Every structure is written in structure tokens, then in C-alpha cells.
XYZ file of C-alpha atoms in Angstrom:
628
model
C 85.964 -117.764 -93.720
C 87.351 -115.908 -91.018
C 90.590 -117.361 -88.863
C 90.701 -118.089 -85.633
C 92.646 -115.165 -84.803
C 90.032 -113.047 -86.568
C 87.328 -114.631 -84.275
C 89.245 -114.344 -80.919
C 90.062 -110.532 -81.421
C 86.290 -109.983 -82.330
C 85.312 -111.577 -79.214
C 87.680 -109.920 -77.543
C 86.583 -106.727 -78.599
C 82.843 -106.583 -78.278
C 83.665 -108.492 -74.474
C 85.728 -105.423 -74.179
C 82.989 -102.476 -75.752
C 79.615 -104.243 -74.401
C 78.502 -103.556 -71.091
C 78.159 -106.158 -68.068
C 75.054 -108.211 -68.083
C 73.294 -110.421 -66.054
C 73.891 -113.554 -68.202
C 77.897 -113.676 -68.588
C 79.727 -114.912 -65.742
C 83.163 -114.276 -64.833
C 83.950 -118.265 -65.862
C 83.190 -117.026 -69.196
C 85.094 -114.536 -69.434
C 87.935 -115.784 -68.180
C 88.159 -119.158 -70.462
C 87.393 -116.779 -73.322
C 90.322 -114.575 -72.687
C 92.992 -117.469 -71.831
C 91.738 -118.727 -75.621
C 92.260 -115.738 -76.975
C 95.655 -115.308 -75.419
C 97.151 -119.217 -76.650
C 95.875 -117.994 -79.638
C 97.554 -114.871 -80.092
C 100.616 -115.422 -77.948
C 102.890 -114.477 -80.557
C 100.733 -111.274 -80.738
C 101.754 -108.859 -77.904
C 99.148 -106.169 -77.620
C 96.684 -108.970 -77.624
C 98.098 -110.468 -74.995
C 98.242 -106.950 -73.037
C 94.555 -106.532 -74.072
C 93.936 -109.665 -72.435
C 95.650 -108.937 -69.656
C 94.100 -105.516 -69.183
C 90.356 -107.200 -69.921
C 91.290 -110.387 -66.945
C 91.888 -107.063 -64.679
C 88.933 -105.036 -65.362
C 86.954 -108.814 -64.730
C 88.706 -109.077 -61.330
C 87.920 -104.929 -60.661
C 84.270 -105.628 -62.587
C 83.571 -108.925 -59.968
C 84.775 -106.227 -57.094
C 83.123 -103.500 -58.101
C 79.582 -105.713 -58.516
C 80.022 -106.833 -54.577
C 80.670 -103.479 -53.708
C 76.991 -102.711 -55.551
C 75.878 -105.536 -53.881
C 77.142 -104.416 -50.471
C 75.660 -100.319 -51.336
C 72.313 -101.951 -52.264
C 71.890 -103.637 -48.621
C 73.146 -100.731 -46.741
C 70.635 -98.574 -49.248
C 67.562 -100.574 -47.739
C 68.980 -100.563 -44.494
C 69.411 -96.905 -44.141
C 65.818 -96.574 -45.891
C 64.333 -99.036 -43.150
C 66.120 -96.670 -40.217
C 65.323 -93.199 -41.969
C 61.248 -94.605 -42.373
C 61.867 -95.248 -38.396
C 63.511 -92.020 -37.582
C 61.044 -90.175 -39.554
C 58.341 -91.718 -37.636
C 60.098 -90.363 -33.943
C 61.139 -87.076 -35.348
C 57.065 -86.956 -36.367
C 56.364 -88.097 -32.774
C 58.921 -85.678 -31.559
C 57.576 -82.592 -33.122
C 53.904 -83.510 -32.009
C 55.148 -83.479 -28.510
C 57.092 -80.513 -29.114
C 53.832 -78.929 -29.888
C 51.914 -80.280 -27.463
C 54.792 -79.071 -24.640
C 54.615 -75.383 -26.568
C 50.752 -75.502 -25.646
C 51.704 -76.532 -22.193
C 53.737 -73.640 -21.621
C 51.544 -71.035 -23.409
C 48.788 -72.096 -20.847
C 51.122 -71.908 -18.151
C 52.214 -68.601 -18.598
C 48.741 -67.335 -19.151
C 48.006 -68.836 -15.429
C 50.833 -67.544 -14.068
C 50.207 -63.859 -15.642
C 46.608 -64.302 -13.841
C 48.286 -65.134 -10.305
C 50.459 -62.551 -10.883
C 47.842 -60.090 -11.581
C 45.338 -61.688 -8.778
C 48.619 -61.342 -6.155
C 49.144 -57.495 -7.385
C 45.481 -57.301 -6.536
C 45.956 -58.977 -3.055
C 48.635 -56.816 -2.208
C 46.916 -53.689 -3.333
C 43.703 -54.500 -1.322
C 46.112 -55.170 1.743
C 47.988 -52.302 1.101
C 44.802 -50.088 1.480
C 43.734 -52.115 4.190
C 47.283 -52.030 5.812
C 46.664 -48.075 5.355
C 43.487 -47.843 6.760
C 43.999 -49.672 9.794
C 46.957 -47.528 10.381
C 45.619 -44.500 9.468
C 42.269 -45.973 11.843
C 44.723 -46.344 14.793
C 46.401 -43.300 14.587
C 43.087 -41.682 14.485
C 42.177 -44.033 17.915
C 45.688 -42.987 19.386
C 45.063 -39.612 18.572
C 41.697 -39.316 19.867
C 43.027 -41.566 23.112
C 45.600 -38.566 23.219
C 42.973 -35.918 22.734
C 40.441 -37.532 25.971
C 43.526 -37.378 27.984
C 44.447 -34.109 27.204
C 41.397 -33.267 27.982
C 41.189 -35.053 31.459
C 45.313 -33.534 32.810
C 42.751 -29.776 31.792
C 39.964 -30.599 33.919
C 42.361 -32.280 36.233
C 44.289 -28.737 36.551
C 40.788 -26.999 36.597
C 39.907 -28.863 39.603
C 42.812 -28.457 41.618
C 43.287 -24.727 40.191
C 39.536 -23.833 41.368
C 40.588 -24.276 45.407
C 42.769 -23.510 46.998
C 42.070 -26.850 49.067
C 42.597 -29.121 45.979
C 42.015 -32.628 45.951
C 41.060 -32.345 49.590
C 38.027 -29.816 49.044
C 34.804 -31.200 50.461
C 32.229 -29.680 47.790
C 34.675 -31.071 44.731
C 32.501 -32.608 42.050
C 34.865 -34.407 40.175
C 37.468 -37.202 41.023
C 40.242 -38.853 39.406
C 41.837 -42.445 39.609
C 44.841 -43.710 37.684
C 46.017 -47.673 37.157
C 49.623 -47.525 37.375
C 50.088 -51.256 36.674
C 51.217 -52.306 39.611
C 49.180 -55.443 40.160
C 46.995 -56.974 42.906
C 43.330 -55.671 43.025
C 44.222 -52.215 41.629
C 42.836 -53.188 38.178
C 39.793 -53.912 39.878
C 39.353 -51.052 42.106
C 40.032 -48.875 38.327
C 37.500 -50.721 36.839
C 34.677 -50.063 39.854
C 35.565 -46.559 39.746
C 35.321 -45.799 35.815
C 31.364 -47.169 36.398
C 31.239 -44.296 38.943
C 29.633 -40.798 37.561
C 32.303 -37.684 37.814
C 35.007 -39.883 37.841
C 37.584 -39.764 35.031
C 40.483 -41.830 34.713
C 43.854 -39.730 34.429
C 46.472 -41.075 32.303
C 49.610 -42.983 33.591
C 53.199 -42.554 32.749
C 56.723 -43.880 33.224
C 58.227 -43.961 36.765
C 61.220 -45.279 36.711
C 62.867 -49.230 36.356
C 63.135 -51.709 39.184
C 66.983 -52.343 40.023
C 67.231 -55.791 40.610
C 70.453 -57.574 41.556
C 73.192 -57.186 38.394
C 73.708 -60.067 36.404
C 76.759 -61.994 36.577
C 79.656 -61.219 34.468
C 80.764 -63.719 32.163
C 84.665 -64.952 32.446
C 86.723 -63.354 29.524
C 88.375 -65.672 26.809
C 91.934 -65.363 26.989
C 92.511 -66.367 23.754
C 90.848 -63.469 22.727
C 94.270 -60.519 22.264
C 91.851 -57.758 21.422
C 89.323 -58.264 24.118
C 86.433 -58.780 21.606
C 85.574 -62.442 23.773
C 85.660 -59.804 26.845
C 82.611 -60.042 29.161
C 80.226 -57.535 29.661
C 80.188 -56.420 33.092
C 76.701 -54.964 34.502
C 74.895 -55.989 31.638
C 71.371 -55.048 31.916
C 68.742 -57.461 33.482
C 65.473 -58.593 31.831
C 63.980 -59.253 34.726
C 63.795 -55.357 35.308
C 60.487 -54.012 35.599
C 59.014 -51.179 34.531
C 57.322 -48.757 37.230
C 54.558 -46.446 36.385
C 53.200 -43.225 38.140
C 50.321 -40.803 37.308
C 51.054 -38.378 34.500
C 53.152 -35.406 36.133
C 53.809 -37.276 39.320
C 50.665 -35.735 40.910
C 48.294 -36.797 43.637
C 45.010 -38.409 42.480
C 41.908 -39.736 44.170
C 43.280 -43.319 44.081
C 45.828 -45.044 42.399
C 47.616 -48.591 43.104
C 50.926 -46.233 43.462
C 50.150 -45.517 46.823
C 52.662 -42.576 46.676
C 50.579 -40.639 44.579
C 47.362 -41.588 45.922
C 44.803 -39.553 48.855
C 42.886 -43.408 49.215
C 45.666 -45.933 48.415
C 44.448 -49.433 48.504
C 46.796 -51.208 51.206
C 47.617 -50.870 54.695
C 51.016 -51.082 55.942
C 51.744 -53.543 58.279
C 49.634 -56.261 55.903
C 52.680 -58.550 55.911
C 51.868 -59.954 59.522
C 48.570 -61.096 58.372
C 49.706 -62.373 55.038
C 53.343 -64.257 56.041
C 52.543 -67.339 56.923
C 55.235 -68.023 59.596
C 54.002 -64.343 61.095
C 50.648 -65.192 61.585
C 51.304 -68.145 63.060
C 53.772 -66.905 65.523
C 50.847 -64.574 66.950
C 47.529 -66.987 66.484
C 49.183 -70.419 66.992
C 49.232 -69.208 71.065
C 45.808 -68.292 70.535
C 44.204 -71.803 69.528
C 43.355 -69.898 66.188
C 45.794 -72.066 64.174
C 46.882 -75.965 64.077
C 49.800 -76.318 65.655
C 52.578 -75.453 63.690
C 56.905 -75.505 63.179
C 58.822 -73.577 62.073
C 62.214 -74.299 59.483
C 64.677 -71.704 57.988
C 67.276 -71.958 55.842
C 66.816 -76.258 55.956
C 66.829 -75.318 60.525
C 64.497 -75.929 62.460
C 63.322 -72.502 64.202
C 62.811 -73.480 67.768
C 61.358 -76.771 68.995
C 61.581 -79.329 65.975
C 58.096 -81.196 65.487
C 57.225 -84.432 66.927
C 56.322 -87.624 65.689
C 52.292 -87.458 66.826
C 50.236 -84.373 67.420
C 47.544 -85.019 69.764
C 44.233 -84.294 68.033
C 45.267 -83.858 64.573
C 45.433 -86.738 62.162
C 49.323 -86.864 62.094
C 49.569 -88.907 58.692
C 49.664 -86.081 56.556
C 51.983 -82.715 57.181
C 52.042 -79.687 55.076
C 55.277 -77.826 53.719
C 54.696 -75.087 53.078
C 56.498 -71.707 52.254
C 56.213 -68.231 54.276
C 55.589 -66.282 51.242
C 54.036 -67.942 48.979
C 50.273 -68.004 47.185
C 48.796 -69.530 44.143
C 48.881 -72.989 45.634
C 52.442 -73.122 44.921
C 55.551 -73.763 47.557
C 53.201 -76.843 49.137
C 54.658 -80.123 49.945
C 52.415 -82.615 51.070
C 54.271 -85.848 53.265
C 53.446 -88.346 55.139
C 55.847 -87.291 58.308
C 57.339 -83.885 59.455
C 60.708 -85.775 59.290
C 60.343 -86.123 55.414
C 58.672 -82.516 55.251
C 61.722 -81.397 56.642
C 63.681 -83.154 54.171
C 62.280 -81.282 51.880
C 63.285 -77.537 52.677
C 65.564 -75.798 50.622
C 68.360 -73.241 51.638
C 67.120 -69.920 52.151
C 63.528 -70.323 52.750
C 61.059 -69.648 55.527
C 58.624 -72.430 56.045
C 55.692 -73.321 58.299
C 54.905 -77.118 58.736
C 51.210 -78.378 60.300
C 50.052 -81.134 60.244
C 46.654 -82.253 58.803
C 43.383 -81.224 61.266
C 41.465 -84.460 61.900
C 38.438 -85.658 60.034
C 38.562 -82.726 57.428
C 34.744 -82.397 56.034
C 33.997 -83.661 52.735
C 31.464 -83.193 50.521
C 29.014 -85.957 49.394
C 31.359 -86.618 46.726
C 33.838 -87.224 49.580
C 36.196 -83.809 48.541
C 37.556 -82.465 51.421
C 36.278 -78.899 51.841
C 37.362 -75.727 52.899
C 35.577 -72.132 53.816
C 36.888 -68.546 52.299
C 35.456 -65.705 53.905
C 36.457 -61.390 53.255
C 37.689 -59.130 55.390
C 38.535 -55.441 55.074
C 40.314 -52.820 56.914
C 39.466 -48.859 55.963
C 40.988 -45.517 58.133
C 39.884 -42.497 57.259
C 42.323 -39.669 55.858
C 44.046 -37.650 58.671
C 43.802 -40.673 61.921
C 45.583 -43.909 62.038
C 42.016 -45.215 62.874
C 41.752 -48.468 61.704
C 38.275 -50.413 61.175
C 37.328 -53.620 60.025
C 34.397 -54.846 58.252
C 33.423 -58.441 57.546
C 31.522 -59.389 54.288
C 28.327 -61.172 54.751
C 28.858 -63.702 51.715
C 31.535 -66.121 50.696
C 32.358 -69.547 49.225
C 33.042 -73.261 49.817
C 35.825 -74.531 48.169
C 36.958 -78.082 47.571
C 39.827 -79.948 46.641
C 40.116 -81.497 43.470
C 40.135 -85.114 44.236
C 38.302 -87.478 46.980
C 40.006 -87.063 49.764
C 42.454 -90.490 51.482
C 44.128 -90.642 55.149
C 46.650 -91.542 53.253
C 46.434 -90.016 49.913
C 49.447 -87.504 49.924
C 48.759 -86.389 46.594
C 47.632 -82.158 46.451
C 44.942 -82.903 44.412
C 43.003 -85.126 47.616
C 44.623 -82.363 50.203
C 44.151 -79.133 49.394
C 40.635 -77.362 48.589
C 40.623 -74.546 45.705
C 37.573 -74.488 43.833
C 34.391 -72.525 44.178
C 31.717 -75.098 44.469
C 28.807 -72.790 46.290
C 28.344 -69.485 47.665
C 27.668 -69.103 51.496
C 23.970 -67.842 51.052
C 23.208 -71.694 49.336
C 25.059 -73.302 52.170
C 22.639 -74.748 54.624
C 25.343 -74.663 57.526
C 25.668 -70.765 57.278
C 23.736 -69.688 60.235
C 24.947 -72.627 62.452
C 28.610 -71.614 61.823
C 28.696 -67.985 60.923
C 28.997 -66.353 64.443
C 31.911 -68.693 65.485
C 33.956 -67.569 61.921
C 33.221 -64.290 62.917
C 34.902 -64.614 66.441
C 37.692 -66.496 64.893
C 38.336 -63.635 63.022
C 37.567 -60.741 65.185
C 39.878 -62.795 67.846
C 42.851 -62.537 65.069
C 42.821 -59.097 64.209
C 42.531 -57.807 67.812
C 45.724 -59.812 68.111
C 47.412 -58.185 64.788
C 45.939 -54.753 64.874
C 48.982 -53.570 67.556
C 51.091 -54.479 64.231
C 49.308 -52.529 61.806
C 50.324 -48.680 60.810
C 47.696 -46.949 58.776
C 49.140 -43.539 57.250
C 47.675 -40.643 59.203
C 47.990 -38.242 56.126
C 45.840 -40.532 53.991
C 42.618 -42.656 53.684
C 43.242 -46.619 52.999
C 41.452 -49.658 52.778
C 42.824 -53.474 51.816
C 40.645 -56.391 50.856
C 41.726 -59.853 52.796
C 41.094 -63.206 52.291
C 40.555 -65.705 55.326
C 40.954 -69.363 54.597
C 39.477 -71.715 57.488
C 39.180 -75.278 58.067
C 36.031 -77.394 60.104
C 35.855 -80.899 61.072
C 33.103 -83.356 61.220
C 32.646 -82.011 64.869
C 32.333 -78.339 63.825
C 35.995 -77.655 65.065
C 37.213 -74.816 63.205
C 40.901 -73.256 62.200
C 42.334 -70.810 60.538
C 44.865 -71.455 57.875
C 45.821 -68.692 56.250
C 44.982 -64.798 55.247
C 45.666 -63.735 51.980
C 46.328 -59.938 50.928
C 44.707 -59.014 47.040
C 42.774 -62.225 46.808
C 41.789 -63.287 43.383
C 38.240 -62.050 42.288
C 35.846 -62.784 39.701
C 33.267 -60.913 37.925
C 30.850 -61.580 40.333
C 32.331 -60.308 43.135
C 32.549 -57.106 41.439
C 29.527 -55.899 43.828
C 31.443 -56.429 46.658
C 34.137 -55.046 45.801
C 31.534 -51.218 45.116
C 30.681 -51.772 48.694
C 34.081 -51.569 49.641
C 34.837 -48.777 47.606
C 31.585 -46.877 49.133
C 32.588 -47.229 52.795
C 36.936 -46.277 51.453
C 36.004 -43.502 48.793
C 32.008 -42.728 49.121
C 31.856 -40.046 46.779
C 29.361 -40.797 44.099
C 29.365 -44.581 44.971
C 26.607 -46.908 44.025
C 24.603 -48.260 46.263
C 24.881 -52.347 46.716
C 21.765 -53.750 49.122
C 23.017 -57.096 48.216
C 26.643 -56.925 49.204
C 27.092 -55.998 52.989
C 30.103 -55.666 55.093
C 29.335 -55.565 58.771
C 31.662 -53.925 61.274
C 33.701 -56.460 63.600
C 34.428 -55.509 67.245
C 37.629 -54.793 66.960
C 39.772 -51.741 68.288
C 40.260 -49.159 65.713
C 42.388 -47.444 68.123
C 45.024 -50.201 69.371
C 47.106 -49.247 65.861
C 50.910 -49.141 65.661
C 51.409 -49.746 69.134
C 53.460 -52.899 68.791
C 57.002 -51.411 69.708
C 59.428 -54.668 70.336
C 62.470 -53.417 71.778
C 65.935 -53.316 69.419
C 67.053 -56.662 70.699
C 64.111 -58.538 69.912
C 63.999 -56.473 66.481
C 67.502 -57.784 65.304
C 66.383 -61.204 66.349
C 63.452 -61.284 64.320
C 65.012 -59.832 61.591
C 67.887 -62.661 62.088
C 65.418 -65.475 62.331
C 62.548 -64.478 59.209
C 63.038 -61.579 57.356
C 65.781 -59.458 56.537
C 62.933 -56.505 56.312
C 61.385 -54.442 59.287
C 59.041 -56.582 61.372
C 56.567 -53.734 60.611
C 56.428 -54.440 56.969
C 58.280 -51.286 56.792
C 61.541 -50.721 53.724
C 63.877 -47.644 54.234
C 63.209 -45.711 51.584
C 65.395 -45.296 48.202
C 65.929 -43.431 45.126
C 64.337 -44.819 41.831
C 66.905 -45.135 38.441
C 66.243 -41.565 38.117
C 67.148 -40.276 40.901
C 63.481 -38.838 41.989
C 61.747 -39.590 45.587
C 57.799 -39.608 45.797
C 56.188 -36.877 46.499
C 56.895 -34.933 49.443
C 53.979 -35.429 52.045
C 52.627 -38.025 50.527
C 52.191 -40.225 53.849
C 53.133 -37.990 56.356
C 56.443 -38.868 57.335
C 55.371 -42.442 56.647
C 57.088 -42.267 52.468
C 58.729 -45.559 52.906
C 55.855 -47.670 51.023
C 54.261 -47.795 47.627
C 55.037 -49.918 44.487
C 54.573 -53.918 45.176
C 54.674 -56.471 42.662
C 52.185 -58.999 41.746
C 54.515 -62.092 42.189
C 57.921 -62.066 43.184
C 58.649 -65.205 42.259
C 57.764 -63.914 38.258
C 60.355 -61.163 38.040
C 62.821 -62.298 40.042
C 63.346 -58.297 40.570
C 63.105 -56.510 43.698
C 61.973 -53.130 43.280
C 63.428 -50.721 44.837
C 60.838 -47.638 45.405
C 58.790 -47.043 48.389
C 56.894 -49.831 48.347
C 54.455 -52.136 51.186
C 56.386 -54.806 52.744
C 57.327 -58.101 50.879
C 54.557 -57.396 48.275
C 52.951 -60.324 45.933
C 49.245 -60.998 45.671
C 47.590 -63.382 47.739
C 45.303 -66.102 46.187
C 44.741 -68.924 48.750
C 42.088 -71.369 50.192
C 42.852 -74.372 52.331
C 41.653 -77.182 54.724
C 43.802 -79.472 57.053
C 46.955 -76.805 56.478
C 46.757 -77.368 52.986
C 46.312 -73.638 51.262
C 45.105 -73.353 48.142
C 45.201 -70.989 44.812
C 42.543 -68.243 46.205
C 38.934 -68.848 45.120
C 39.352 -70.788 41.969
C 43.309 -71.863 41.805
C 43.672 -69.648 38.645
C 41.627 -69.947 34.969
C 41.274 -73.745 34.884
C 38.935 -76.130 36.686
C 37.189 -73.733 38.938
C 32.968 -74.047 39.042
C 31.433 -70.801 39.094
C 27.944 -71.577 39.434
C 27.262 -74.936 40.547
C 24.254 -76.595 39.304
C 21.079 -77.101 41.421
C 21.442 -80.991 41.754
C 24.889 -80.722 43.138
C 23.583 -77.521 45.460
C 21.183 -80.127 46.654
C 23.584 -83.124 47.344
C 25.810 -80.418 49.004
C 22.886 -78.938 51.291
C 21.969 -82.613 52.471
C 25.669 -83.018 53.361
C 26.919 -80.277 54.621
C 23.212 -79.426 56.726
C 23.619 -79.291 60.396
């Protein structure tokens, strides 16, 4: 039988060699060891066994929580890495799906790319065949006027007469750009057989005033802030001549021309405060004031006007056109008001009982007038047009409506032949007009060394009575295609040669002196005053004559003694530049039409609102009104 001893080191050792199990606890253990140890205490590597195997328990117990511990993080980190498997999955399908994307979208944009090369490429030829297109145009352009300066020098090279031999076949006109009807005349004369067009070329600049120079910077040591004295204007204008600086048949560069389209002189039809000064006397015109520079110019008007209606007054500036510089007020006191330093103005007042249309538009009557001499006399003869139009304001006319629209007339609305009122009131327009230019003609100075011609238009007012005025005469009066025929009739009586005839457009000769030219001779005293009181200019219309930018004068000749005319602008109050080359008085175009003192913008007041063939029922309503 074994001893205790025997038993407890047995124990001890297979506790010691086995390995842990499920079943033993640490209770076990521990009770097992302490027996072992009161057993063996006088034993002492026993007791160190038993001390080493209480360790390893406590190390064992430790190391089985760790386990414990490794297990749960195990199936934690299982549970995440199933989860982060599953987004990395996701993940990589999107990845591919993005890569697909892409591969698409580069495709596309290779195919824009290629479509833009393509765009470009088609432009590119295009670009190249529209230029290579113009350049042929500009070349051929060059070629036909090449070939026009050659039979130009033919013509004049074949006589010894030139452009003034009788039995020449063909003529020549040029559009130097200078405005007014010239573009118009051009046009009539390119429909014309045998005549050519010869090219134009650059004159010279306009010199208007310098600009202001701008303060320097004194801050500025080096002078880089420094202004710019005489800097160049942009309101210079360029001024064009015919190729060479030759004569031609006609061109609107009167210098250059043998029929130039203007008469000098013009300016005491066309300023306002002019006419009026010689056809207010007359009866022609309302009775009318005169204010310069914000003074009145004589008598200052009165409160009432006997027979005018004296609730409207009209403003309204020497030299202007276009329906603009027109003040409408109630009273020449606030009319007067309104005048601004430096300006010429005339003031009327209103006629009384204007007509109106059935639609109760006040109305107003445009007739033409021409003047033509011949080449080589300062004959002067003028020719009234058998046709014309009614014009009408804008709105129905008030008493007291002060508003342009109700007060002045500037729309076509019918042409004379459709008025029933025509042969009733044609023979007293005509002696209103003959009585006008009898009065002017003394004023006029047609060049003796050339042919000329101007086209005029005559504004007039009528009351419900019949009473009629004049209100204004416009130089260059805006046209439209249909008045082109007129305008061949003109040209056939000014420049005959090879003309077409126009049975429908007639201009009949008024009785009017075509002798009693440029015999208006005011002595100096009165000069200076009238050049104190309107115009710094000659009375006559007349400049002194000046050098161009370049130094050159017109031709030599080219008037007769009488070079101190040509170039005129269109509208002064556009370019702000006064050119400074022979040139007819004040220049500008005209463009008017007016009733009651109120002018209008010409024929049709411009592109906008004008009626150029009425239609039959308003021809009718018109008839029954306006019928004697």
C-alpha cells in the first residue's frame, strides 16, 4: 500500500505532465497542491514543485482569459473582414463601372475632336474661298476701273475740247461721298446708257477744332502722366475726290464737277431766320422773332398775335432739319426761355385752325422746286414739279396739346394727284412760291464756268379758310424710291445727254427772272452787321477759300473765279467737324415738312412710321375731308 507521500507526489506529477482540460478547475488544483505541500513540508523540492505548479495555475488561469479574450476579438475581426470584403467587392464593381465610364468618354471626346478638326477644316476652305472669292471681286472691281480712268483718258485725249466737246458719246460721274442727294443723282445716272461711273479717291481730312489738352500730373517726374497736346480728333472726316483730281460730268464734289448739283447762295432759302427776314415782309410767312445767343434780335414778341392762334409757339433753330432743334410752348415768353447760348432761332407762333384730316391730324403740304443754269451764264431758272405729298402729324391734333407729336406734320399720307383739293389750291402754291424766289433770286450766284441744278423742298401750311403759308424750304430733301422718276426729269433738263424720258414726272417753268442773279450787293456796313447778328459766314453763302491737310487747292478754273465752294456735309450736328475745303455755305441736308410753324423731318421723318402708299379706304376718308 502506497503512503501518502507516495500518492501526493503522483498526483503531483501527472497534474504537472497532463495537459489542461475542461473538467479541472483551478479550486482543484489549488487544494490539491496545498495537500501535497502539508504533506511534504519537510520535503523541499516538493514544496518548490508546488510552488512552481500554484504559478503555472495562476499563469495557466491568465493565459486561458487571454484565449478567451483572442477568441472574441477572432470573431470580431472575422465579422468586420466579411463586411469589408463585401465594400471592397462593391468598391471594385464601381471601379469598373467608372473605368467603362471613362473609356466611353474618351471615345466621345476623340469623335468631337475629330468632328471639330473637320469643322475647322471645312471653314478653313471656306475661310479660303471666300477670300480668295473677294480678292477675285476686288480684283475684277480694280480691273472695271482700270478700265473706265482708259476710256476716261481716251475721251478727253480724242479732243482737244475734252469734257466740253458737243459730239462726245460717253460721260462720266463719280460719288465722292459727300452726302445730300448726290447718292441719288449717282444712282439715276448709272441707269443712263454711255455713262460709266469713274472711281473715287482720297482728298484730304476735315480739320476740325483741336481737342483739348489734358492737364499734366505733377506727380508724374518723368512726364509719362504728361498730356498729349493736339491729339487727333475723331470727329475728323474723311474727304473724297475723283481719282486723279480730274473734272467729270458730275460729281457731289462740286470742285471737280462740269454739272455740280448745288447752287451757291442756297443758304438764304434754307436758314430759317434768312428766309424769314426776306418773306416775313412779304405776307409769305407767319409772323415771326427772332433770338440769338438767348437775345432777342430786334422787337421781342408779344403776348397775342392777331390772327394766329397764339396758344402754341414754335422754337425753333436756324439751321436745323430732321425735325430736330423744335420746341413746342405754350407762350413766346417760355419759348424764349428755352434758347441756348450760341444759337440762332426763329419763333412763330401757331397759324389758326390748322387743317386736319378726318382722323383730326393736323396736315401739312410738301411741294419741289428746282433751280438749273446752264454752263457758261449765271442764268438761273426754276422749275416747279407737278406732284407732291400731304403730310400729317403723328397724333390728333389739341389747341392745347403742346406735345410734337399733335404739332408738327411728317408723314406721307397721299400723293397730290389723289388729293381732291389739288386743282382748287395748286395755282395759289405756285404764286406763293414764284413770289419767294423772285424775292431770293437777287441772293443767288450760279457759277458762270459751270452748269448746276439743286432740288428744294417747300413746306406750306393752309387753314380751314384756304389761308396758306410758307414754313420752310429745305435744300437735299429726303427721297424715296419712288421719287426716283422725278428726280430723271431733273437730271434731263441739268445733264440731258442720253436721259430717259419721264411723261409722268413734269417740272413746269415758274415766272421767275433768270436774269436778276447775284445782284444783291449790301453795302460793307450792313455786311458786318449781318455777319454780327446771324452768321459769322458771308451773307452770300460764300467761305474764303483754304488749303486741305495736304496742302492742295481744287482745281484751277474749276468755277471761274468762283473756287470758294464744294465739299458740304450731310449733318453738322453728326461730326461735330467743320470742313475746311471749298465748300457751299453752312452745308447739312434738309429734310423738313411742317404746318402751324411746326417743321418736320422731310417727307417721312426718317425710316420709322412713315406710310408710303396709303390704302384706298383712308384715300377715300381723306378725299371727303380734304374736298373743296
Amino acid at each position: 500500500m502506497a503512503s501518502k507521500e507516495d500518492y501526493s507526489l503522483s498526483y503531483i506529477g501527472s497534474s504537472a505532465g497532463q495537459s489542461c482540460s475542461d473538467d479541472e478547475d483551478d479550486d482543484h488544483a489549488y487544494q490539491s497542491s496545498r495537500t501535497a505541500t502539508v504533506a511534504g513540508e519537510e520535503s523541499s523540492p516538493m514544496r518548490e514543485a508546488a510552488n512552481e505548479m500554484a504559478s503555472n495555475a495562476v499563469l495557466f488561469h491568465t493565459a486561458e482569459q487571454e484565449v478567451l479574450a483572442l477568441q472574441a476579438d477572432l470573431e470580431r475581426l472575422e465579422n468586420s473582414t466579411t463586411a469589408y470584403a463585401a465594400d471592397v467587392a462593391h468598391t471594385r464593381i464601381d471601379l469598373e463601372v467608372k473605368k467603362r465610364e471613362l473609356n466611353v468618354t474618351c471615345l466621345h471626346h476623340r469623335k468631337l475632336r475629330a468632328n471639330l478638326e473637320a469643322v475647322h477644316a471645312r471653314e478653313a476652305y471656306k475661310l479660303a474661298d471666300m477670300a480668295n472669292d473677294e480678292v477675285v471681286k476686288q480684283t475684277r472691281e480694280v480691273h472695271a476701273e482700270l478700265e473706265r480712268i482708259k476710256l476716261y483718258v481716251t475721251v478727253i485725249k480724242s479732243s482737244s475740247l475734252g469734257l466740253s466737246d458737243p459730239n462726245r458719246r460717253h460721260f462720266f460721274y463719280t460719288d465722292c461721298h459727300v452726302g445730300g442727294l448726290g447718292r441719288w443723282y449717282c444712282e439715276c445716272l448709272s441707269e443712263r446708257p454711255n455713262w460709266h461711273q469713274y472711281p473715287a479717291q482720297k482728298w484730304f481730312l476735315s480739320s476740325p477744332s483741336p481737342a483739348p489738352s489734358l492737364p499734366t500730373n505733377p506727380a508724374s517726374a518723368d512726364g509719362a502722366n504728361a498730356a498729349v497736346v493736339g491729339a487727333p480728333n475723331i470727329n475728323q472726316r474723311q474727304i473724297y475726290c475723283p481719282a486723279g483730281r480730274v473734272m467729270v460730268d458730275y460729281t457731289d464734289q462740286p470742285a471737280f464737277a462740269s454739272v455740280c448739283g448745288s447752287c451757291p447762295g442756297s443758304v438764304w432759302l434754307e436758314n430759317k431766320s434768312r428766309l424769314a427776314q426776306i418773306i416775313v415782309p412779304l405776307g409769305l410767312m407767319v409772323p415771326t422773332w427772332f433770338v440769338r445767343d438767348q437775345e432777342w434780335v430786334g422787337e421781342a414778341a408779344p403776348a397775342r398775335v392777331p390772327g394766329t392762334y397764339d396758344h402754341i409757339w414754335f422754337l425753333k433753330e436756324a439751321d436745323k432739319n430732321f425735325a430736330t432743334g423744335i420746341i413746342v410752348r405754350g407762350t413766346a415768353l417760355e419759348c424764349f426761355a428755352e434758347a441756348a447760348p450760341g444759337k440762332t432761332y426763329v419763333l412763330q407762333p401757331s397759324v389758326s385752325s390748322p387743317r386736319c384730316d378726318a382722323r383730326g391730324h393736323k396736315l401739312g403740304w410738301r411741294l419741289y422746286i428746282a433751280c438749273v443754269s446752264p454752263p457758261g451764264s449765271s442764268r438761273l431758272d426754276w422749275y416747279f414739279f407737278c406732284g407732291g405729298y400731304l403730310v400729317a402729324a403723328d397724333g390728333p391734333y389739341g389747341k392745347h396739346d403742346l406735345t410734337p407729336l399733335a404739332q408738327i406734320t411728317k408723314d406721307r399720307i397721299m400723293e397730290f394727284n389723289d388729293w381732291d383739293g389739288l386743282d382748287e389750291y395748286e395755282e395759289t402754291m405756285r404764286e406763293l412760291v414764284t413770289e419767294m424766289l423772285c424775292a431770293v433770286q437777287p441772293r443767288l450766284a450760279p457759277p458762270t464756268s459751270q452748269a448746276c441744278f439743286e432740288l428744294f423742298g417747300v413746306d406750306l401750311a393752309m387753314t380751314e379758310e384756304g389761308e396758306m403759308w410758307i414754313i420752310e424750304v429745305n435744300r437735299s430733301p429726303r427721297l424715296k424710291a419712288p421719287d426716283k422718276p422725278m428726280l430723271h426729269a431733273l437730271l434731263n433738263i441739268a445733264a440731258p445727254r442720253y436721259g430717259f424720258a419721264e411723261p409722268t414726272s413734269v417740272w413746269d417753268p415758274l415766272d421767275v427772272d433768270p436774269n436778276a442773279t447775284d445782284t444783291w450787293h449790301p453795302d460793307p456796313e450792313c455786311e458786318t452787321q449781318e455777319e454780327h447778328m446771324w452768321n459769322p459766314h458771308r451773307t452770300t453763302g460764300r467761305l474764303s477759300s483754304s488749303k486741305g491737310n495736304d496742302g492742295l487747292e481744287p482745281l484751277p478754273g474749276a468755277f471761274g473765279g468762283n473756287s470758294d465752294w464744294g465739299a458740304r456735309r450731310e449733318n453738322n450736328s453728326n461730326t461735330g467737324a467743320a470742313v475746311k475745303v471749298p465748300r457751299n455755305s453752312d452745308g447739312g441736308v434738309s429734310i423738313g415738312g411742317g404746318i402751324g410753324g411746326g417743321s418736320g423731318a422731310g417727307d417721312d421723318g426718317g425710316d420709322g412710321g412713315e406710310v408710303d402708299a396709303p390704302n384706298d379706304a383712308v384715300k377715300k376718308i381723306l378725299r371727303r375731308t380734304l374736298g373743296s
